[in-house]
Coordinates of C-alpha atoms in Angstrom, one line a residue:
M1 CA 0.0 0.0 0.0
H2 CA 2.8 2.5 0.9
R3 CA 4.8 1.4 -2.2
D4 CA 2.1 1.5 -4.8
D5 CA -0.5 3.8 -3.2
A6 CA -3.0 0.8 -3.3
Y7 CA -6.2 0.6 -1.3
G8 CA -6.2 -1.7 1.7
N9 CA -9.7 -3.1 1.2
L10 CA -8.8 -4.1 -2.4
V11 CA -5.3 -5.6 -2.0
L12 CA -5.7 -7.3 1.4
S13 CA -8.5 -9.6 0.3
D14 CA -6.5 -10.6 -2.8
I15 CA -3.4 -11.3 -0.7
L16 CA -5.3 -13.3 1.9
S17 CA -7.0 -15.3 -0.9
G18 CA -3.7 -15.8 -2.8
M19 CA -1.9 -17.1 0.3
G20 CA -4.8 -19.3 1.3
L21 CA -5.4 -17.7 4.7
H22 CA -8.7 -18.3 6.4
G23 CA -10.3 -18.1 9.8
R24 CA -8.2 -16.9 12.6
D25 CA -5.1 -16.4 10.5
A26 CA -7.0 -14.2 8.1
A27 CA -8.6 -12.3 10.9
F28 CA -5.3 -11.7 12.6
A29 CA -3.7 -10.5 9.4
T30 CA -6.6 -8.1 8.8
E31 CA -6.4 -6.7 12.3
L32 CA -2.7 -6.1 12.0
T33 CA -3.2 -4.4 8.7
Y34 CA -6.1 -2.1 9.5
G35 CA -5.0 -1.6 13.1
T36 CA -1.6 -0.4 12.1
L37 CA -3.0 1.8 9.4
R38 CA -5.5 3.4 11.8
A39 CA -2.8 4.1 14.5
L40 CA -0.1 5.1 12.0
G41 CA 0.4 8.7 13.3
T42 CA 0.7 7.7 16.9
L43 CA 2.9 4.7 16.2
D44 CA 5.3 6.9 14.2
L45 CA 5.6 9.2 17.2
I46 CA 6.4 6.3 19.5
I47 CA 8.8 4.7 17.1
A48 CA 10.6 8.1 16.6
E49 CA 10.9 8.5 20.4
A50 CA 12.2 5.0 20.8
A51 CA 14.6 5.2 17.9
G52 CA 15.9 8.7 18.6
R53 CA 15.3 9.7 15.0
E54 CA 12.3 10.8 12.8
V55 CA 10.6 7.9 11.1
S56 CA 11.2 9.6 7.7
R57 CA 14.9 8.7 8.2
I58 CA 14.1 4.9 8.6
D59 CA 14.3 2.7 5.5
P60 CA 10.7 2.3 4.3
P61 CA 10.5 -1.6 4.4
A62 CA 12.0 -1.6 7.9
R63 CA 9.7 1.3 8.9
D64 CA 6.6 -0.6 8.0
A65 CA 7.9 -3.7 9.8
L66 CA 8.5 -1.6 12.9
R67 CA 5.0 -0.2 12.7
L68 CA 3.5 -3.6 12.5
G69 CA 5.6 -4.7 15.5
A70 CA 4.8 -1.6 17.6
Y71 CA 1.1 -2.1 16.9
Q72 CA 1.3 -5.7 18.2
L73 CA 3.2 -4.6 21.3
L74 CA 0.9 -1.7 22.2
Y75 CA -2.5 -2.7 21.0
T76 CA -2.8 -6.5 20.8
R77 CA -2.4 -9.4 23.2
V78 CA 0.6 -10.8 21.3
P79 CA 3.3 -11.7 23.8
S80 CA 6.1 -9.1 23.8
H81 CA 8.9 -11.6 23.0
A82 CA 6.9 -13.0 20.0
A83 CA 6.2 -9.5 18.6
V84 CA 9.9 -8.5 19.0
N85 CA 11.3 -11.7 17.5
Q86 CA 8.9 -11.7 14.6
T87 CA 9.5 -8.1 13.8
V88 CA 13.3 -8.5 13.9
D89 CA 13.0 -11.6 11.6
L90 CA 10.8 -9.6 9.2
V91 CA 13.3 -6.7 9.1
R92 CA 16.1 -9.1 8.5
S93 CA 14.3 -10.4 5.4
V94 CA 13.6 -6.9 3.9
A95 CA 16.4 -4.8 5.3
P96 CA 19.1 -7.0 6.7
A97 CA 21.4 -4.2 7.8
A98 CA 18.7 -2.8 10.0
S99 CA 17.9 -5.9 12.1
G100 CA 20.0 -4.8 15.1
F101 CA 18.5 -1.4 15.0
A102 CA 15.0 -2.9 14.8
N103 CA 15.7 -5.2 17.8
A104 CA 16.8 -2.2 19.9
V105 CA 13.8 -0.1 18.9
M106 CA 11.3 -2.9 19.6
R107 CA 12.8 -3.7 23.0
T108 CA 12.6 -0.1 24.0
I109 CA 9.0 0.1 23.0
S110 CA 8.2 -3.1 24.8
E111 CA 9.5 -1.7 28.1
T112 CA 6.7 0.9 28.4
P113 CA 3.0 0.3 28.3
V114 CA 0.8 2.1 25.8
E115 CA -0.8 4.4 28.4
A116 CA 2.7 5.7 29.5
W117 CA 3.7 6.1 25.9
L118 CA 0.6 8.2 25.2
E119 CA 1.1 10.3 28.2
K120 CA 4.7 11.0 27.1
I121 CA 3.9 12.0 23.5
T122 CA 0.5 13.6 23.8
P123 CA 0.2 17.4 24.1
K124 CA -1.8 18.6 27.1
Y125 CA -5.5 18.9 26.3
E126 CA -5.7 22.3 28.0
D127 CA -2.9 23.7 25.9
D128 CA -3.9 22.3 22.5
P129 CA -7.1 20.2 22.5
I130 CA -6.9 19.5 18.7
A131 CA -3.3 18.2 18.9
S132 CA -4.2 16.2 22.0
L133 CA -7.2 14.5 20.3
S134 CA -5.1 13.9 17.2
V135 CA -2.5 11.8 19.0
L136 CA -4.9 10.1 21.4
H137 CA -7.3 9.0 18.6
N138 CA -5.1 8.6 15.6
H139 CA -6.3 11.3 13.2
P140 CA -4.3 14.1 11.6
Q141 CA -5.0 17.5 13.2
W142 CA -6.6 19.0 10.1
I143 CA -9.2 16.2 10.0
V144 CA -9.9 16.6 13.8
R145 CA -10.4 20.3 13.2
S146 CA -12.7 19.8 10.3
F147 CA -14.8 17.3 12.3
A148 CA -15.0 19.6 15.2
E149 CA -16.2 22.5 12.9
A150 CA -18.9 20.3 11.4
L151 CA -20.0 19.3 14.9
G152 CA -20.4 23.0 15.9
G153 CA -17.2 23.1 17.9
D154 CA -18.3 20.4 20.4
L155 CA -15.0 18.8 21.3
E156 CA -16.5 16.2 23.5
E157 CA -18.7 14.9 20.7
T158 CA -15.7 15.2 18.4
A159 CA -13.8 12.8 20.7
R160 CA -16.7 10.3 20.5
L161 CA -16.7 10.5 16.7
L162 CA -12.9 9.9 16.6
I163 CA -13.3 6.9 19.0
E164 CA -16.0 5.4 16.8
D165 CA -13.9 6.1 13.7
N166 CA -11.3 3.7 15.1
Q167 CA -13.8 0.8 15.5
P168 CA -13.9 -1.8 12.8
P169 CA -17.3 -1.3 11.1
A170 CA -19.8 -4.0 10.6
V171 CA -20.5 -5.1 7.0
H172 CA -23.8 -3.8 5.7
L173 CA -25.7 -5.4 2.9
C174 CA -28.4 -3.8 0.7
A175 CA -31.3 -6.0 -0.1
R176 CA -32.4 -5.0 -3.6
P177 CA -36.2 -4.3 -3.5
G178 CA -38.1 -6.5 -5.9
R179 CA -35.4 -9.2 -5.6
V180 CA -35.2 -9.9 -1.9
D181 CA -36.7 -8.6 1.3
A182 CA -34.3 -7.4 4.0
V183 CA -35.8 -9.7 6.6
D184 CA -35.6 -12.7 4.3
L185 CA -32.0 -11.8 3.4
A186 CA -31.1 -11.4 7.1
D187 CA -32.3 -15.0 7.7
E188 CA -30.5 -16.3 4.7
V189 CA -27.1 -14.8 5.6
N190 CA -27.4 -15.1 9.4
G191 CA -27.5 -11.3 9.8
V192 CA -29.9 -8.8 11.3
P193 CA -32.1 -6.2 9.7
G194 CA -30.6 -2.7 9.8
A195 CA -31.6 0.0 12.3
F196 CA -32.8 2.6 9.8
S197 CA -32.8 1.7 6.1
P198 CA -35.6 -0.7 5.0
Y199 CA -33.0 -2.4 2.7
S200 CA -30.2 -2.8 5.2
V201 CA -28.8 -6.0 6.7
Y202 CA -25.9 -6.1 9.2
L203 CA -23.4 -8.9 9.1
S204 CA -21.3 -10.0 12.0
G205 CA -18.7 -11.7 9.8
G206 CA -18.2 -13.9 6.8
A207 CA -17.1 -13.2 3.3
P208 CA -19.9 -11.3 1.5
R209 CA -18.6 -12.0 -2.0
E210 CA -19.1 -15.7 -1.5
M211 CA -22.8 -15.3 -0.6
A212 CA -25.4 -16.5 -3.0
A213 CA -27.4 -13.3 -2.7
I214 CA -24.5 -11.2 -3.8
R215 CA -23.5 -13.6 -6.6
E216 CA -27.1 -13.7 -7.9
G217 CA -27.6 -9.9 -7.8
R218 CA -30.2 -9.9 -5.1
A219 CA -28.1 -7.8 -2.8
H220 CA -24.9 -5.9 -2.7
V221 CA -22.5 -4.6 0.0
Q222 CA -23.3 -1.0 0.8
D223 CA -23.1 1.1 4.0
E224 CA -26.5 1.9 5.4
G225 CA -25.8 5.6 5.1
S226 CA -25.3 5.3 1.4
Q227 CA -28.6 3.5 1.1
L228 CA -30.4 6.2 3.1
V229 CA -29.3 9.1 1.0
A230 CA -30.0 7.3 -2.3
A231 CA -33.5 6.4 -1.0
A232 CA -34.1 9.9 0.2
L233 CA -33.8 11.2 -3.4
L234 CA -36.6 8.9 -4.4
A235 CA -38.7 9.8 -1.4
A236 CA -38.7 13.5 -2.3
P237 CA -42.0 14.7 -3.9
V238 CA -41.8 15.9 -7.5
E239 CA -44.3 17.8 -9.6
G240 CA -45.7 15.9 -12.5
R241 CA -43.8 13.2 -14.4
D242 CA -41.6 10.8 -12.5
T243 CA -40.1 8.4 -15.0
R244 CA -36.6 9.7 -15.9
W245 CA -33.9 9.5 -13.3
L246 CA -30.2 10.4 -13.6
D247 CA -27.2 9.2 -11.6
L248 CA -24.5 11.7 -12.6
C249 CA -21.5 10.1 -10.9
A250 CA -22.5 6.4 -10.9
G251 CA -19.3 4.4 -10.3
P252 CA -18.8 1.9 -8.9
G253 CA -22.6 1.3 -8.9
G254 CA -23.8 0.8 -5.3
K255 CA -26.3 3.6 -5.2
T256 CA -27.2 3.0 -8.9
G257 CA -28.0 -0.6 -8.0
L258 CA -30.4 0.4 -5.4
I259 CA -32.0 3.2 -7.5
G260 CA -32.3 0.8 -10.5
A261 CA -34.0 -1.8 -8.4
I262 CA -36.5 0.8 -7.1
A263 CA -37.0 2.2 -10.6
A264 CA -37.9 -1.3 -11.9
G265 CA -40.8 -1.3 -9.4
R266 CA -41.9 2.2 -10.2
G267 CA -41.8 2.1 -14.0
A268 CA -38.9 4.5 -14.2
E269 CA -35.7 4.6 -16.4
V270 CA -32.3 5.4 -15.0
T271 CA -29.5 7.1 -16.9
A272 CA -26.1 6.4 -15.2
V273 CA -23.1 8.4 -16.1
E274 CA -19.5 7.5 -15.1
V275 CA -16.4 9.2 -16.5
A276 CA -14.0 6.3 -15.9
E277 CA -14.6 3.5 -18.3
H278 CA -13.5 0.7 -16.0
R279 CA -15.9 2.1 -13.3
A280 CA -18.7 2.4 -16.0
R281 CA -18.3 -1.3 -16.6
L282 CA -18.7 -1.9 -12.9
V283 CA -21.9 0.0 -13.0
E284 CA -23.1 -2.1 -15.9
Q285 CA -22.4 -5.3 -13.9
A286 CA -24.1 -3.9 -10.8
T287 CA -27.3 -3.0 -12.6
E288 CA -27.6 -6.1 -14.9
G289 CA -31.3 -6.7 -15.6
M290 CA -32.4 -3.3 -14.3
P291 CA -33.8 -0.4 -16.4
V292 CA -30.5 1.4 -16.3
T293 CA -28.5 2.7 -19.3
V294 CA -24.8 3.4 -18.6
F295 CA -22.8 6.1 -20.5
P296 CA -19.1 6.4 -20.0
M297 CA -18.9 10.2 -20.1
D298 CA -18.2 13.3 -18.0
G299 CA -21.3 14.3 -16.0
R300 CA -20.4 17.9 -16.6
S301 CA -21.3 17.6 -20.3
V302 CA -25.0 18.2 -19.6
G303 CA -26.4 20.2 -22.5
R304 CA -23.4 19.4 -24.7
D305 CA -24.2 15.7 -25.3
P306 CA -27.5 14.4 -26.7
D307 CA -27.6 11.7 -24.1
L308 CA -27.5 14.3 -21.4
P309 CA -30.0 17.0 -22.4
E310 CA -30.9 19.9 -20.2
E311 CA -34.2 20.0 -18.2
A312 CA -34.8 16.3 -19.1
F313 CA -34.7 14.5 -15.8
D314 CA -37.2 14.3 -12.9
R315 CA -34.7 13.2 -10.3
V316 CA -30.9 13.6 -10.3
L317 CA -28.3 12.1 -7.9
V318 CA -24.9 13.8 -7.6
D319 CA -22.8 11.4 -5.5
A320 CA -19.8 13.7 -5.8
P321 CA -16.1 12.7 -5.7
C322 CA -14.8 13.8 -2.3
T323 CA -12.0 13.4 0.2
G324 CA -13.8 10.3 1.7
L325 CA -13.3 11.6 5.3
G326 CA -16.7 10.1 6.2
S327 CA -15.6 6.5 5.6
L328 CA -12.3 6.5 7.5
R329 CA -13.6 3.4 9.4
R330 CA -13.6 1.4 6.2
R331 CA -10.5 3.0 4.6
P332 CA -8.2 3.9 7.5
E333 CA -5.2 4.6 5.2
S334 CA -7.1 7.6 3.7
R335 CA -6.7 9.6 6.9
W336 CA -2.9 9.7 6.4
R337 CA -3.1 10.1 2.6
R338 CA -5.5 12.9 2.3
Q339 CA -4.1 16.5 2.7
P340 CA -5.8 19.9 2.9
A341 CA -4.3 20.6 -0.6
D342 CA -6.7 18.0 -2.0
L343 CA -9.7 20.1 -1.2
P344 CA -9.6 22.9 -3.9
P345 CA -9.6 20.7 -7.0
L346 CA -12.3 18.4 -5.4
T347 CA -14.6 21.2 -4.4
K348 CA -14.3 22.8 -7.8
L349 CA -15.3 19.5 -9.4
Q350 CA -18.2 19.2 -6.9
R351 CA -19.5 22.6 -7.7
E352 CA -19.3 21.9 -11.5
L353 CA -21.2 18.6 -11.1
L354 CA -23.9 20.2 -9.0
V355 CA -24.3 23.0 -11.5
A356 CA -24.6 20.3 -14.3
A357 CA -27.2 18.4 -12.3
L358 CA -29.3 21.6 -11.8
R359 CA -29.2 22.1 -15.5
A360 CA -30.2 18.5 -16.2
V361 CA -33.2 18.4 -13.9
R362 CA -36.5 19.9 -15.1
P363 CA -38.4 22.6 -13.3
G364 CA -40.4 20.8 -10.5
G365 CA -37.8 18.0 -10.3
V366 CA -35.3 17.4 -7.5
V367 CA -31.5 17.0 -7.2
A368 CA -29.8 15.2 -4.3
Y369 CA -26.2 16.3 -3.6
V370 CA -24.3 13.6 -1.6
T371 CA -20.8 13.3 -0.3
C372 CA -19.1 10.9 2.0
S373 CA -17.4 13.7 3.9
P374 CA -18.5 16.0 6.7
H375 CA -16.0 18.7 5.8
M376 CA -17.9 22.0 5.6
V377 CA -16.2 23.1 2.4
E378 CA -17.3 19.9 0.7
T379 CA -20.9 20.1 2.1
Q380 CA -22.5 23.4 3.0
V381 CA -20.1 25.6 1.0
T382 CA -20.2 23.5 -2.1
V383 CA -24.0 23.3 -2.1
S384 CA -24.4 27.1 -1.5
E385 CA -21.9 28.0 -4.2
G386 CA -23.2 25.5 -6.7
A387 CA -26.8 26.6 -6.3
R388 CA -25.7 30.3 -6.6
R389 CA -23.6 29.7 -9.8
S390 CA -26.2 27.4 -11.5
G391 CA -28.2 30.3 -13.0
V392 CA -31.5 28.5 -12.1
E393 CA -33.9 29.1 -9.3
V394 CA -33.9 26.4 -6.6
D395 CA -35.4 25.8 -3.2
F396 CA -33.8 23.6 -0.5
V397 CA -36.1 20.7 0.4
D398 CA -36.0 19.7 4.1
A399 CA -34.1 16.3 3.9
R400 CA -35.0 15.2 7.4
P401 CA -38.5 13.9 6.6
L402 CA -37.1 12.0 3.6
L403 CA -35.2 9.7 6.0
P404 CA -36.9 7.0 8.1
P405 CA -38.9 8.3 11.1
G406 CA -37.1 8.1 14.5
M407 CA -33.6 8.8 13.3
P408 CA -31.8 10.8 16.0
G409 CA -29.4 13.7 15.7
L410 CA -30.4 14.9 12.2
G411 CA -29.8 18.6 13.1
P412 CA -31.9 21.7 12.2
G413 CA -32.2 20.9 8.5
P414 CA -32.7 21.5 5.6
T415 CA -29.6 19.4 5.0
V416 CA -28.6 16.3 6.9
Q417 CA -25.3 15.0 8.1
L418 CA -25.1 11.4 9.2
W419 CA -22.4 10.3 11.6
P420 CA -20.7 7.0 12.7
H421 CA -21.2 7.8 16.4
R422 CA -24.8 8.9 16.1
H423 CA -26.2 6.6 13.4
G424 CA -23.7 3.8 12.9
T425 CA -23.2 4.8 9.3
D426 CA -20.5 6.5 7.3
A427 CA -20.6 10.3 7.7
M428 CA -22.8 10.9 4.6
F429 CA -24.0 14.4 3.8
L430 CA -27.3 15.0 2.0
A431 CA -28.8 18.1 0.5
V432 CA -32.0 18.0 -1.6
L433 CA -32.8 20.9 -4.0
R434 CA -35.9 21.4 -6.1
R435 CA -35.6 23.4 -9.3
T436 CA -38.3 26.0 -9.5
S437 CA -37.6 27.6 -12.8

């Protein structure tokens, strides 16, 4: 992952399968991988303290081995001698000249419990609460600051979010309406129906890709929050015709699969647009047998391409590319890869896609703008700026009634921000706009 910039959730499953690891071995390897990735920032501070040098000065293969070893020492029940010996053996195989150094660093780390290490390296909360939360809960400071801002400056709630962000999330399935009921699916896969989405099923374990319901296209893996925001678009009232729907950023096809299944039951047709051809093929696979037509094109070409005419669609979903800060539970490496410099090009693209969506929807129709990020610049700022620059008249629809009744902590509206610590979902943002002219 550090060498090739690969995604953990993609490469790890392939590696486990290729090496024939199952059961406890696979679970342990997964915990080592994701646990080390989550704790990377704090582990690096401890390793630097024990080594007497910055981790940037340690040979990358040896550095990653030390991170894995330090995680075992500090956060697992692996005996200290085993963690030390295995790490030194690993360093010897990837950077032989560093094995003595690795042995010294690991033994130094093993002599102090994690609580004492954290006390030593963590800034005092009263002096710098953001820096303190960053070290204690393994998030870069700029992300902690953005979460706190989105939560209205409530640092206690921010801490609860950070703690939840470090918990391995349950696998959520989406039961495709018309193909399988969520209760029946839960019985079939030994899961339980979700708390909020009528399509959601929670799994406690297992390999979803091996399940018959997934192979047969009756269900797919999808966070409950993603199900909720996609369904909210289809719950919003529209004036007049309701048969032409558009998914403007469809890859890899999870939301399109749910929308397409609902469209089949409501006599609607879905146009799905995805700029990357390989992701467009994934959308085609995800929507096989549904009334969905996939076009590999840029969603910003509304009005310039005959397949994307202006004022032609009754409902439009903009699941905009974003930093992904709302899914750090599932992609822990993202917290260390993303940088504040990523925001300007992303927010420019988000605004342009929202403007295109507002051109594509007809007067009386609705647009749902969705991101898997709670960062205010990607949510409230982008929506306000996109609506202002669109050149059309829009009204904000209160999104809260479009979600299942009884959901807590939805805020004052009209937009909605979901949270891992409040709702058990990824931190999905939803704004619904109705074009009035």
